[in-house]
Amino acid sequence: MLSIEKYQHEFIEYLETYSTVKEPENLYAPIQYILELGGKRLRPVLTLMAADIFGDDYKNALNAALSIEVFHNFSLVHDDIMDDAPLRRGHETVHEKWDINTAILSGDAMLIMAYQLFENYEAPVFLELAKLFSKTALEVCEGQQYDVDFETRTDVSVPEYLKMIEYKTAVLVAAAMKMGAIVAKASKEDQDNIYSFGRYLGIAFQLQDDYLDAFGDPKTFGKQVGGDIIENKKTYLYLKALEFSNGGEDSKALSQLFASNPEDVTAKIKTAKQYFVNSGSAEATKKAILAYTEKAFAVLESLNISEDKKAMLKTFGSNLMNRTV
């Protein structure tokens, strides 16, 4: 087993051999740009780690890991268009740096490139990877649509929100881990269990992202802090604040705030954060992050791997829970 940093280094080296500008330049330059912007490389690291955990050479999983990373970045390019987001990882988004049409087409190409990477595997592994990938990609689209629908709904429930983030974010984390297990030819039971571990971890990861969107440090977060508030997104923070205010004056005021689009967003962000803290929603979100992380850890007991490997996965999960970016 390698350290997380070593997996990251190995993956980035492989990515650099893949990410080159070809012709036509206006199609491939945006792809190289988004892939080189950095980020946590969480998903490909999980794919490499999972292959290693189940006894295979992690290098055999590099193409699967790259596929997950290319797909993830494709989804970010299109999400940023839909959200009209100016920044991604502290840099201009693709549609801002080029234009919307270029971002759409380059994103489309990335989705195709993600599938092409499975062609490097033998037929049985290719089939299992492609089946999982197709299922996951469709669920990510469903999650994105739920997210869009929620923006205009006033009756979103906490269970609905959790389903949305499971589809939009968690299933890709889960698939990343299962892909590593598929490449390593782990048992079906272990494949399913590592998927569950990744799914719970992915939900915790997205709840942490929601929390950092409101309370993160702009210098380390990489995205516009308060972006969810500006866009009136019904995040876990917002929904729990409504729940705790129990239909009172604070509930009405918060609902009105999240139906507004003021020119001065600074005051809106500040007021929303006050509601989140005063209602207990901010603290409830931190508890939910911990609860889903612990659910992920509980699944580890069912895996047929050594205690040292379980401990490494727990360390990884704990670091995610305590991240600031």
mmCIF file of C-alpha atoms in Angstrom:
data_model
loop_
_atom_site.group_PDB
_atom_site.id
_atom_site.type_symbol
_atom_site.label_atom_id
_atom_site.label_comp_id
_atom_site.label_asym_id
_atom_site.label_seq_id
_atom_site.Cartn_x
_atom_site.Cartn_y
_atom_site.Cartn_z
ATOM 1 C CA MET A 1 0.000 0.000 0.000
ATOM 2 C CA LEU A 2 1.157 3.513 -0.814
ATOM 3 C CA SER A 3 0.471 6.816 0.902
ATOM 4 C CA ILE A 4 -2.346 9.012 -0.415
ATOM 5 C CA GLU A 5 0.261 11.482 -1.646
ATOM 6 C CA LYS A 6 2.069 8.742 -3.564
ATOM 7 C CA TYR A 7 -1.144 7.625 -5.274
ATOM 8 C CA GLN A 8 -1.809 11.255 -6.193
ATOM 9 C CA HIS A 9 1.694 11.643 -7.594
ATOM 10 C CA GLU A 10 1.451 8.454 -9.638
ATOM 11 C CA PHE A 11 -1.936 9.451 -11.013
ATOM 12 C CA ILE A 12 -0.845 12.991 -11.916
ATOM 13 C CA GLU A 13 2.194 11.610 -13.751
ATOM 14 C CA TYR A 14 -0.105 9.347 -15.765
ATOM 15 C CA LEU A 15 -2.534 12.203 -16.383
ATOM 16 C CA GLU A 16 0.273 14.351 -17.780
ATOM 17 C CA THR A 17 1.011 11.757 -20.445
ATOM 18 C CA TYR A 18 -2.680 11.731 -21.394
ATOM 19 C CA SER A 19 -3.523 15.430 -21.271
ATOM 20 C CA THR A 20 -2.073 16.924 -24.442
ATOM 21 C CA VAL A 21 -3.540 19.469 -26.820
ATOM 22 C CA LYS A 22 -4.458 17.994 -30.197
ATOM 23 C CA GLU A 23 -6.254 19.385 -33.217
ATOM 24 C CA PRO A 24 -8.636 21.118 -33.327
ATOM 25 C CA GLU A 25 -7.045 23.147 -30.558
ATOM 26 C CA ASN A 26 -10.295 24.842 -29.511
ATOM 27 C CA LEU A 27 -11.759 21.429 -28.669
ATOM 28 C CA TYR A 28 -8.803 19.992 -26.750
ATOM 29 C CA ALA A 29 -7.250 23.065 -25.069
ATOM 30 C CA PRO A 30 -10.234 23.485 -22.689
ATOM 31 C CA ILE A 31 -9.993 19.785 -21.813
ATOM 32 C CA GLN A 32 -6.334 20.107 -20.924
ATOM 33 C CA TYR A 33 -7.110 23.289 -18.999
ATOM 34 C CA ILE A 34 -9.759 21.727 -16.740
ATOM 35 C CA LEU A 35 -7.761 18.524 -16.199
ATOM 36 C CA GLU A 36 -4.678 20.506 -15.172
ATOM 37 C CA LEU A 37 -6.493 22.818 -12.751
ATOM 38 C CA GLY A 38 -5.683 20.452 -9.938
ATOM 39 C CA GLY A 39 -8.308 19.549 -7.378
ATOM 40 C CA LYS A 40 -8.179 16.845 -4.762
ATOM 41 C CA ARG A 41 -7.994 13.932 -7.274
ATOM 42 C CA LEU A 42 -10.149 12.115 -4.718
ATOM 43 C CA ARG A 43 -11.891 9.727 -7.088
ATOM 44 C CA PRO A 44 -8.889 8.420 -9.047
ATOM 45 C CA VAL A 45 -6.932 7.968 -5.818
ATOM 46 C CA LEU A 46 -9.785 5.830 -4.494
ATOM 47 C CA THR A 47 -9.718 3.689 -7.648
ATOM 48 C CA LEU A 48 -5.972 3.077 -7.331
ATOM 49 C CA MET A 49 -6.254 2.456 -3.601
ATOM 50 C CA ALA A 50 -9.090 -0.041 -4.052
ATOM 51 C CA ALA A 51 -7.138 -2.028 -6.643
ATOM 52 C CA ASP A 52 -4.168 -2.118 -4.278
ATOM 53 C CA ILE A 53 -6.329 -3.080 -1.310
ATOM 54 C CA PHE A 54 -7.689 -6.108 -3.144
ATOM 55 C CA GLY A 55 -4.256 -7.366 -4.070
ATOM 56 C CA ASP A 56 -3.677 -6.069 -7.592
ATOM 57 C CA ASP A 57 -0.968 -3.759 -8.900
ATOM 58 C CA TYR A 58 -2.527 -0.287 -8.656
ATOM 59 C CA LYS A 59 -0.949 0.604 -12.013
ATOM 60 C CA ASN A 60 -3.422 -1.754 -13.683
ATOM 61 C CA ALA A 61 -6.188 0.574 -12.487
ATOM 62 C CA LEU A 62 -4.695 3.782 -13.899
ATOM 63 C CA ASN A 63 -6.958 3.819 -16.969
ATOM 64 C CA ALA A 64 -10.072 3.258 -14.841
ATOM 65 C CA ALA A 65 -8.911 5.985 -12.467
ATOM 66 C CA LEU A 66 -8.330 8.344 -15.383
ATOM 67 C CA SER A 67 -11.774 7.571 -16.770
ATOM 68 C CA ILE A 68 -13.383 8.572 -13.476
ATOM 69 C CA GLU A 69 -11.372 11.799 -13.359
ATOM 70 C CA VAL A 70 -12.172 12.732 -16.966
ATOM 71 C CA PHE A 71 -15.872 12.060 -16.376
ATOM 72 C CA HIS A 72 -15.877 14.034 -13.124
ATOM 73 C CA ASN A 73 -14.297 17.028 -14.833
ATOM 74 C CA PHE A 74 -16.705 16.734 -17.751
ATOM 75 C CA SER A 75 -19.580 17.006 -15.273
ATOM 76 C CA LEU A 76 -17.961 20.059 -13.670
ATOM 77 C CA VAL A 77 -17.644 21.837 -17.033
ATOM 78 C CA HIS A 78 -21.357 21.366 -17.717
ATOM 79 C CA ASP A 79 -22.410 22.054 -14.091
ATOM 80 C CA ASP A 80 -20.521 25.339 -14.164
ATOM 81 C CA ILE A 81 -22.431 26.372 -17.288
ATOM 82 C CA MET A 82 -25.756 25.512 -15.632
ATOM 83 C CA ASP A 83 -24.794 27.359 -12.435
ATOM 84 C CA ASP A 84 -23.224 30.296 -14.315
ATOM 85 C CA ALA A 85 -20.243 29.819 -12.002
ATOM 86 C CA PRO A 86 -17.300 32.216 -12.508
ATOM 87 C CA LEU A 87 -14.666 30.166 -10.665
ATOM 88 C CA ARG A 88 -13.560 26.558 -10.430
ATOM 89 C CA ARG A 89 -10.651 25.699 -8.142
ATOM 90 C CA GLY A 90 -9.822 29.389 -7.922
ATOM 91 C CA HIS A 91 -9.549 29.846 -11.693
ATOM 92 C CA GLU A 92 -11.898 30.917 -14.466
ATOM 93 C CA THR A 93 -14.416 28.265 -15.443
ATOM 94 C CA VAL A 94 -14.132 26.864 -18.973
ATOM 95 C CA HIS A 95 -17.197 28.707 -20.296
ATOM 96 C CA GLU A 96 -15.855 31.992 -18.885
ATOM 97 C CA LYS A 97 -12.357 31.513 -20.290
ATOM 98 C CA TRP A 98 -13.663 30.424 -23.720
ATOM 99 C CA ASP A 99 -17.428 30.515 -24.288
ATOM 100 C CA ILE A 100 -20.511 28.379 -23.604
ATOM 101 C CA ASN A 101 -20.538 26.559 -26.938
ATOM 102 C CA THR A 102 -16.877 25.587 -26.583
ATOM 103 C CA ALA A 103 -17.476 24.351 -23.024
ATOM 104 C CA ILE A 104 -20.446 22.220 -24.114
ATOM 105 C CA LEU A 105 -18.561 20.597 -26.990
ATOM 106 C CA SER A 106 -15.353 20.008 -25.019
ATOM 107 C CA GLY A 107 -17.440 18.486 -22.234
ATOM 108 C CA ASP A 108 -19.135 16.170 -24.714
ATOM 109 C CA ALA A 109 -15.730 15.047 -25.982
ATOM 110 C CA MET A 110 -14.606 14.331 -22.414
ATOM 111 C CA LEU A 111 -17.535 11.991 -21.834
ATOM 112 C CA ILE A 112 -16.549 9.984 -24.928
ATOM 113 C CA MET A 113 -12.891 9.991 -23.889
ATOM 114 C CA ALA A 114 -13.864 8.614 -20.475
ATOM 115 C CA TYR A 115 -15.511 5.590 -22.117
ATOM 116 C CA GLN A 116 -12.572 5.064 -24.486
ATOM 117 C CA LEU A 117 -10.236 4.430 -21.559
ATOM 118 C CA PHE A 118 -12.038 1.157 -20.761
ATOM 119 C CA GLU A 119 -10.848 -0.209 -24.107
ATOM 120 C CA ASN A 120 -7.480 -0.863 -22.429
ATOM 121 C CA TYR A 121 -8.990 -3.761 -20.436
ATOM 122 C CA GLU A 122 -9.798 -7.345 -21.405
ATOM 123 C CA ALA A 123 -13.397 -8.023 -22.432
ATOM 124 C CA PRO A 124 -14.887 -9.280 -19.094
ATOM 125 C CA VAL A 125 -13.370 -6.377 -17.125
ATOM 126 C CA PHE A 126 -14.321 -3.900 -19.864
ATOM 127 C CA LEU A 127 -17.933 -5.092 -19.669
ATOM 128 C CA GLU A 128 -18.179 -4.764 -15.881
ATOM 129 C CA LEU A 129 -16.527 -1.332 -15.896
ATOM 130 C CA ALA A 130 -18.748 -0.062 -18.716
ATOM 131 C CA LYS A 131 -21.949 -1.346 -17.056
ATOM 132 C CA LEU A 132 -21.079 0.323 -13.754
ATOM 133 C CA PHE A 133 -19.972 3.506 -15.491
ATOM 134 C CA SER A 134 -23.172 3.809 -17.553
ATOM 135 C CA LYS A 135 -25.351 3.273 -14.477
ATOM 136 C CA THR A 136 -23.333 5.815 -12.513
ATOM 137 C CA ALA A 137 -23.256 8.427 -15.277
ATOM 138 C CA LEU A 138 -27.033 8.272 -15.635
ATOM 139 C CA GLU A 139 -27.497 8.597 -11.862
ATOM 140 C CA VAL A 140 -25.221 11.656 -11.854
ATOM 141 C CA CYS A 141 -27.472 13.224 -14.499
ATOM 142 C CA GLU A 142 -30.543 12.372 -12.423
ATOM 143 C CA GLY A 143 -28.927 13.956 -9.369
ATOM 144 C CA GLN A 144 -28.129 17.093 -11.331
ATOM 145 C CA GLN A 145 -31.740 17.331 -12.510
ATOM 146 C CA TYR A 146 -33.016 16.950 -8.943
ATOM 147 C CA ASP A 147 -30.630 19.755 -7.972
ATOM 148 C CA VAL A 148 -32.006 21.996 -10.722
ATOM 149 C CA ASP A 149 -35.617 21.131 -9.797
ATOM 150 C CA PHE A 150 -35.009 21.967 -6.153
ATOM 151 C CA GLU A 151 -34.068 25.535 -7.038
ATOM 152 C CA THR A 152 -37.689 26.358 -7.886
ATOM 153 C CA ARG A 153 -39.374 24.167 -5.271
ATOM 154 C CA THR A 154 -40.306 25.325 -1.778
ATOM 155 C CA ASP A 155 -41.195 21.898 -0.370
ATOM 156 C CA VAL A 156 -37.877 20.011 -0.624
ATOM 157 C CA SER A 157 -37.432 17.528 2.227
ATOM 158 C CA VAL A 158 -34.209 16.381 3.885
ATOM 159 C CA PRO A 159 -34.624 12.791 2.550
ATOM 160 C CA GLU A 160 -35.081 14.171 -0.969
ATOM 161 C CA TYR A 161 -31.968 16.269 -0.591
ATOM 162 C CA LEU A 162 -29.945 13.294 0.639
ATOM 163 C CA LYS A 163 -31.106 11.263 -2.378
ATOM 164 C CA MET A 164 -30.046 14.105 -4.673
ATOM 165 C CA ILE A 165 -26.506 14.315 -3.266
ATOM 166 C CA GLU A 166 -26.223 10.531 -3.295
ATOM 167 C CA TYR A 167 -26.888 10.527 -7.034
ATOM 168 C CA LYS A 168 -25.056 13.724 -7.919
ATOM 169 C CA THR A 169 -21.910 13.071 -5.875
ATOM 170 C CA ALA A 170 -21.794 9.888 -3.789
ATOM 171 C CA VAL A 171 -22.386 7.309 -6.518
ATOM 172 C CA LEU A 172 -19.312 8.532 -8.399
ATOM 173 C CA VAL A 173 -17.144 8.130 -5.298
ATOM 174 C CA ALA A 174 -18.654 4.667 -4.792
ATOM 175 C CA ALA A 175 -18.101 3.715 -8.435
ATOM 176 C CA ALA A 176 -14.492 4.893 -8.273
ATOM 177 C CA MET A 177 -13.821 2.407 -5.490
ATOM 178 C CA LYS A 178 -15.763 -0.424 -7.093
ATOM 179 C CA MET A 179 -13.879 0.085 -10.369
ATOM 180 C CA GLY A 180 -10.620 -0.541 -8.538
ATOM 181 C CA ALA A 181 -12.126 -3.710 -7.081
ATOM 182 C CA ILE A 182 -13.349 -4.824 -10.543
ATOM 183 C CA VAL A 183 -9.876 -4.335 -12.051
ATOM 184 C CA ALA A 184 -8.423 -6.327 -9.139
ATOM 185 C CA LYS A 185 -11.040 -9.065 -9.733
ATOM 186 C CA ALA A 186 -12.214 -8.927 -6.127
ATOM 187 C CA SER A 187 -15.227 -11.012 -5.087
ATOM 188 C CA LYS A 188 -18.711 -9.669 -5.877
ATOM 189 C CA GLU A 189 -19.317 -9.310 -2.134
ATOM 190 C CA ASP A 190 -16.204 -7.183 -1.680
ATOM 191 C CA GLN A 191 -17.068 -5.137 -4.772
ATOM 192 C CA ASP A 192 -20.513 -4.372 -3.353
ATOM 193 C CA ASN A 193 -19.176 -3.580 0.117
ATOM 194 C CA ILE A 194 -16.474 -1.221 -1.123
ATOM 195 C CA TYR A 195 -19.194 0.479 -3.200
ATOM 196 C CA SER A 196 -21.260 0.983 -0.012
ATOM 197 C CA PHE A 197 -18.213 2.363 1.780
ATOM 198 C CA GLY A 198 -17.687 4.859 -1.034
ATOM 199 C CA ARG A 199 -21.375 5.798 -1.152
ATOM 200 C CA TYR A 200 -21.523 6.704 2.548
ATOM 201 C CA LEU A 201 -18.192 8.495 2.284
ATOM 202 C CA GLY A 202 -19.468 10.398 -0.757
ATOM 203 C CA ILE A 203 -22.549 11.631 1.109
ATOM 204 C CA ALA A 204 -20.346 12.807 3.976
ATOM 205 C CA PHE A 205 -18.044 14.465 1.438
ATOM 206 C CA GLN A 206 -20.902 16.418 -0.180
ATOM 207 C CA LEU A 207 -22.337 17.496 3.189
ATOM 208 C CA GLN A 208 -18.861 18.749 4.064
ATOM 209 C CA ASP A 209 -18.762 20.583 0.729
ATOM 210 C CA ASP A 210 -22.114 22.208 1.571
ATOM 211 C CA TYR A 211 -20.761 23.273 4.940
ATOM 212 C CA LEU A 212 -17.552 24.675 3.467
ATOM 213 C CA ASP A 213 -19.532 26.549 0.793
ATOM 214 C CA ALA A 214 -20.991 28.646 3.604
ATOM 215 C CA PHE A 215 -18.255 28.573 6.228
ATOM 216 C CA GLY A 216 -15.052 27.764 4.321
ATOM 217 C CA ASP A 217 -12.024 29.999 3.921
ATOM 218 C CA PRO A 218 -12.046 31.671 0.475
ATOM 219 C CA LYS A 219 -8.260 31.276 0.313
ATOM 220 C CA THR A 220 -8.420 27.472 0.544
ATOM 221 C CA PHE A 221 -11.914 26.535 -0.648
ATOM 222 C CA GLY A 222 -11.218 27.282 -4.330
ATOM 223 C CA LYS A 223 -14.789 28.187 -5.200
ATOM 224 C CA GLN A 224 -16.880 31.247 -4.463
ATOM 225 C CA VAL A 225 -17.805 31.027 -0.765
ATOM 226 C CA GLY A 226 -21.544 31.483 -0.349
ATOM 227 C CA GLY A 227 -22.268 30.316 -3.888
ATOM 228 C CA ASP A 228 -25.082 28.014 -2.754
ATOM 229 C CA ILE A 229 -26.689 30.883 -0.837
ATOM 230 C CA ILE A 230 -26.454 33.238 -3.829
ATOM 231 C CA GLU A 231 -28.078 30.580 -6.038
ATOM 232 C CA ASN A 232 -30.836 29.876 -3.464
ATOM 233 C CA LYS A 233 -29.873 26.205 -3.251
ATOM 234 C CA LYS A 234 -31.791 24.138 -0.721
ATOM 235 C CA THR A 235 -28.773 22.546 0.925
ATOM 236 C CA TYR A 236 -28.758 20.457 4.097
ATOM 237 C CA LEU A 237 -27.855 23.624 6.014
ATOM 238 C CA TYR A 238 -30.900 25.460 4.672
ATOM 239 C CA LEU A 239 -33.343 22.574 5.099
ATOM 240 C CA LYS A 240 -32.279 21.859 8.689
ATOM 241 C CA ALA A 241 -32.508 25.576 9.525
ATOM 242 C CA LEU A 242 -36.112 25.560 8.266
ATOM 243 C CA GLU A 243 -36.848 22.386 10.188
ATOM 244 C CA PHE A 244 -35.453 23.772 13.442
ATOM 245 C CA SER A 245 -37.279 27.097 13.081
ATOM 246 C CA ASN A 246 -40.511 25.060 12.917
ATOM 247 C CA GLY A 247 -42.556 27.431 10.765
ATOM 248 C CA GLY A 248 -41.901 30.497 12.935
ATOM 249 C CA GLU A 249 -40.803 33.969 11.939
ATOM 250 C CA ASP A 250 -37.236 32.823 11.294
ATOM 251 C CA SER A 251 -38.566 30.169 8.918
ATOM 252 C CA LYS A 252 -40.519 32.739 6.924
ATOM 253 C CA ALA A 253 -37.603 35.165 6.862
ATOM 254 C CA LEU A 254 -35.185 32.472 5.693
ATOM 255 C CA SER A 255 -37.597 31.335 2.969
ATOM 256 C CA GLN A 256 -37.939 34.917 1.764
ATOM 257 C CA LEU A 257 -34.174 35.353 1.818
ATOM 258 C CA PHE A 258 -33.771 32.255 -0.396
ATOM 259 C CA ALA A 259 -36.339 33.611 -2.832
ATOM 260 C CA SER A 260 -34.425 36.867 -3.292
ATOM 261 C CA ASN A 261 -31.730 37.863 -5.773
ATOM 262 C CA PRO A 262 -30.248 41.119 -4.432
ATOM 263 C CA GLU A 263 -27.484 42.982 -6.217
ATOM 264 C CA ASP A 264 -25.482 43.084 -2.986
ATOM 265 C CA VAL A 265 -24.995 39.391 -2.205
ATOM 266 C CA THR A 266 -22.624 40.055 0.702
ATOM 267 C CA ALA A 267 -25.455 40.936 3.083
ATOM 268 C CA LYS A 268 -27.493 37.933 1.931
ATOM 269 C CA ILE A 269 -24.625 35.532 2.605
ATOM 270 C CA LYS A 270 -23.974 37.017 6.050
ATOM 271 C CA THR A 271 -27.646 36.842 7.053
ATOM 272 C CA ALA A 272 -28.044 33.252 5.841
ATOM 273 C CA LYS A 273 -24.996 32.134 7.784
ATOM 274 C CA GLN A 274 -26.426 33.750 10.929
ATOM 275 C CA TYR A 275 -29.610 31.710 10.486
ATOM 276 C CA PHE A 276 -27.579 28.537 9.976
ATOM 277 C CA VAL A 277 -25.603 29.099 13.180
ATOM 278 C CA ASN A 278 -28.417 30.382 15.393
ATOM 279 C CA SER A 279 -30.876 27.650 14.393
ATOM 280 C CA GLY A 280 -28.405 24.860 15.131
ATOM 281 C CA SER A 281 -28.313 23.861 11.474
ATOM 282 C CA ALA A 282 -24.555 24.374 11.144
ATOM 283 C CA GLU A 283 -23.913 22.060 14.096
ATOM 284 C CA ALA A 284 -26.449 19.503 12.781
ATOM 285 C CA THR A 285 -24.635 19.434 9.444
ATOM 286 C CA LYS A 286 -21.328 18.683 11.152
ATOM 287 C CA LYS A 287 -23.012 15.851 13.069
ATOM 288 C CA ALA A 288 -24.449 14.429 9.833
ATOM 289 C CA ILE A 289 -20.990 14.483 8.242
ATOM 290 C CA LEU A 290 -19.680 12.473 11.193
ATOM 291 C CA ALA A 291 -22.642 10.060 11.118
ATOM 292 C CA TYR A 292 -22.196 9.176 7.439
ATOM 293 C CA THR A 293 -18.447 8.826 7.883
ATOM 294 C CA GLU A 294 -19.068 6.368 10.721
ATOM 295 C CA LYS A 295 -21.528 4.432 8.523
ATOM 296 C CA ALA A 296 -18.764 4.121 5.963
ATOM 297 C CA PHE A 297 -16.353 2.860 8.618
ATOM 298 C CA ALA A 298 -18.897 0.259 9.793
ATOM 299 C CA VAL A 299 -19.000 -1.249 6.276
ATOM 300 C CA LEU A 300 -15.243 -1.816 6.407
ATOM 301 C CA GLU A 301 -15.722 -4.606 8.941
ATOM 302 C CA SER A 302 -17.351 -6.722 6.199
ATOM 303 C CA LEU A 303 -14.415 -6.412 3.792
ATOM 304 C CA ASN A 304 -12.034 -9.348 3.345
ATOM 305 C CA ILE A 305 -8.893 -7.269 3.777
ATOM 306 C CA SER A 306 -6.282 -6.859 6.502
ATOM 307 C CA GLU A 307 -6.768 -4.618 9.521
ATOM 308 C CA ASP A 308 -3.913 -2.409 8.273
ATOM 309 C CA LYS A 309 -5.779 -1.765 5.041
ATOM 310 C CA LYS A 310 -9.002 -1.024 6.923
ATOM 311 C CA ALA A 311 -7.065 1.443 9.080
ATOM 312 C CA MET A 312 -5.731 3.201 5.973
ATOM 313 C CA LEU A 313 -9.263 3.602 4.594
ATOM 314 C CA LYS A 314 -10.408 4.969 7.955
ATOM 315 C CA THR A 315 -7.568 7.491 7.956
ATOM 316 C CA PHE A 316 -8.542 8.582 4.464
ATOM 317 C CA GLY A 317 -12.170 9.020 5.527
ATOM 318 C CA SER A 318 -11.223 10.956 8.643
ATOM 319 C CA ASN A 319 -9.044 13.309 6.626
ATOM 320 C CA LEU A 320 -11.939 13.967 4.239
ATOM 321 C CA MET A 321 -14.244 14.758 7.131
ATOM 322 C CA ASN A 322 -11.791 17.277 8.558
ATOM 323 C CA ARG A 323 -10.768 18.942 5.279
ATOM 324 C CA THR A 324 -10.932 22.676 4.650
ATOM 325 C CA VAL A 325 -10.841 22.618 0.814
#
